Each structure stands twice: as structure tokens, then as C-alpha cells.
Coordinates of C-alpha atoms in Angstrom, one line a residue:
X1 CA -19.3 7.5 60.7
X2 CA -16.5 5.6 61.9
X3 CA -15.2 6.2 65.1
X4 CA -11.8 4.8 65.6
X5 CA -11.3 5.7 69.0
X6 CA -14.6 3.9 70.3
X7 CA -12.7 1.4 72.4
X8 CA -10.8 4.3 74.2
X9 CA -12.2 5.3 77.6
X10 CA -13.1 8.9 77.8
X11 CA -10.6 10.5 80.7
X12 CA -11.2 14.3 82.4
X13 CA -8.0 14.9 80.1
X14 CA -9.2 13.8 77.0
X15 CA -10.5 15.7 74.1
X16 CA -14.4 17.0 74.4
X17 CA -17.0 14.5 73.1
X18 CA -19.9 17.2 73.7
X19 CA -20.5 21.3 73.7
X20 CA -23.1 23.0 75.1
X21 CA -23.9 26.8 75.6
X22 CA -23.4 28.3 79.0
X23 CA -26.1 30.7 80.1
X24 CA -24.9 31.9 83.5
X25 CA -27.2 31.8 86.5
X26 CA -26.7 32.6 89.9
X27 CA -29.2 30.0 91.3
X28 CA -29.2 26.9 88.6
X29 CA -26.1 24.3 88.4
X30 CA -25.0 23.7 84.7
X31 CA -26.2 20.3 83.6
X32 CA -23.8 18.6 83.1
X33 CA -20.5 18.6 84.5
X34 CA -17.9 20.4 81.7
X35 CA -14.1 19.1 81.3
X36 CA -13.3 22.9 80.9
X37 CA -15.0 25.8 79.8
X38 CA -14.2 27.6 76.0
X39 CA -14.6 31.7 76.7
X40 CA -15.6 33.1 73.5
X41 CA -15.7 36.6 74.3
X42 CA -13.4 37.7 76.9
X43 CA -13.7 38.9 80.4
X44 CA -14.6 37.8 83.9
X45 CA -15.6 34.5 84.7
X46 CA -17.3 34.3 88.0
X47 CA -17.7 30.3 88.6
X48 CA -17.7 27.3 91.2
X49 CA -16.2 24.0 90.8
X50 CA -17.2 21.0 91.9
X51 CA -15.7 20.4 94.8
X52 CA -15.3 24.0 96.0
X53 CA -16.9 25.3 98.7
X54 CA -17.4 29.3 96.9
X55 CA -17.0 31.0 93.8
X56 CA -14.2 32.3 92.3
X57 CA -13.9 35.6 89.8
X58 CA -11.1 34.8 87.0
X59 CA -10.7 38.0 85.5
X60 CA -10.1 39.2 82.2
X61 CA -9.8 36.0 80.9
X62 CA -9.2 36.9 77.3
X63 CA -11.2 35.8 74.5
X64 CA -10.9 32.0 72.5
X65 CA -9.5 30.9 76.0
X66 CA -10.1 27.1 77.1
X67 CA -10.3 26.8 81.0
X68 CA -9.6 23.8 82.4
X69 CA -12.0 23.8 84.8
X70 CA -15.3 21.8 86.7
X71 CA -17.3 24.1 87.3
X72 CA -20.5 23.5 88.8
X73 CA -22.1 27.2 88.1
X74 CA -21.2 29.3 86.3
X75 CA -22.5 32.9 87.9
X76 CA -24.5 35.5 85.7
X77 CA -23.5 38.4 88.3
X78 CA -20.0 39.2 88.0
X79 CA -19.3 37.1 84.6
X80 CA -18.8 39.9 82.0
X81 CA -17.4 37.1 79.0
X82 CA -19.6 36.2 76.7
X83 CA -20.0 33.2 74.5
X84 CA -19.3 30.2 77.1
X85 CA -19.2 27.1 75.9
X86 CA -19.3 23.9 78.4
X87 CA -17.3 20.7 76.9
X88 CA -17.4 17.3 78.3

């Protein structure tokens, strides 16, 4: 397949080039560093970004939302949304 953005550098702000499921944990970091985070089944979002020093609950995040976030970890306890998808 052709790619005809190949010579293009991949930027924080550009589109995803990889997704990955999220299974949250409260002790393991994701594995790879996401661009943002697609919530496929709302609720709270308990996560830590990458150059935060604690977590943070978004809450009621609604459902097909894309958060543009780094998160590090994404908790199990107090994430209630289901269907997280990392892209990077």
C-alpha cells in the first residue's frame, strides 16, 4: 500500500499511526506513550500523564470521546469507561 505521507514526520498533533486496547491497572504503566486516549464507553477516567506528579479523575467523560491526553497509566480503580483505546 502506498503511503503518501511517508516523508511527513509524525508530530504529538498529528493523526494516530497505531491503536491499542487499554486495560487499566493501578500498578503497570501503558506501553507505549498514547497521543490521546478514544473512550468508547463513557464514564470516569482516572489517569496520569507523563509529566504529572498524580492522578487525575475526568469524570463522566461521555462515550466516542477522543482525550487529548499523555497519560502514562491509566488507573483500573476509579475508571468506570469502558472501551479505551490508546493511539499514538
Amino acid at each position: 500500500m502506498s503511503d503518501p505521507f511517508q516523508s511527513f514526520t509524525d508530530s504529538p498533533v498529528g493523526p494516530a499511526r497505531t491503536a491499542s486496547a487499554v486495560v487499566p491497572s493501578d500498578s503497570t504503566a501503558l506501553p507505549r506513550l498514547p497521543k490521546a486516549l478514544y473512550i468508547g464507553g463513557g464514564g470516569d477516567v482516572t489517569l496520569r500523564c507523563v509529566d504529572s506528579a498524580a492522578d487525575v479523575v475526568l469524570s463522566a467523560v461521555p462515550a466516542g470521546s477522543v482525550l487529548p491526553v499523555r497519560a502514562q497509566f491509566v488507573r483500573a480503580t476509579g475508571t468506570t469507561a469502558t472501551a479505551i483505546v490508546a493511539l499514538g
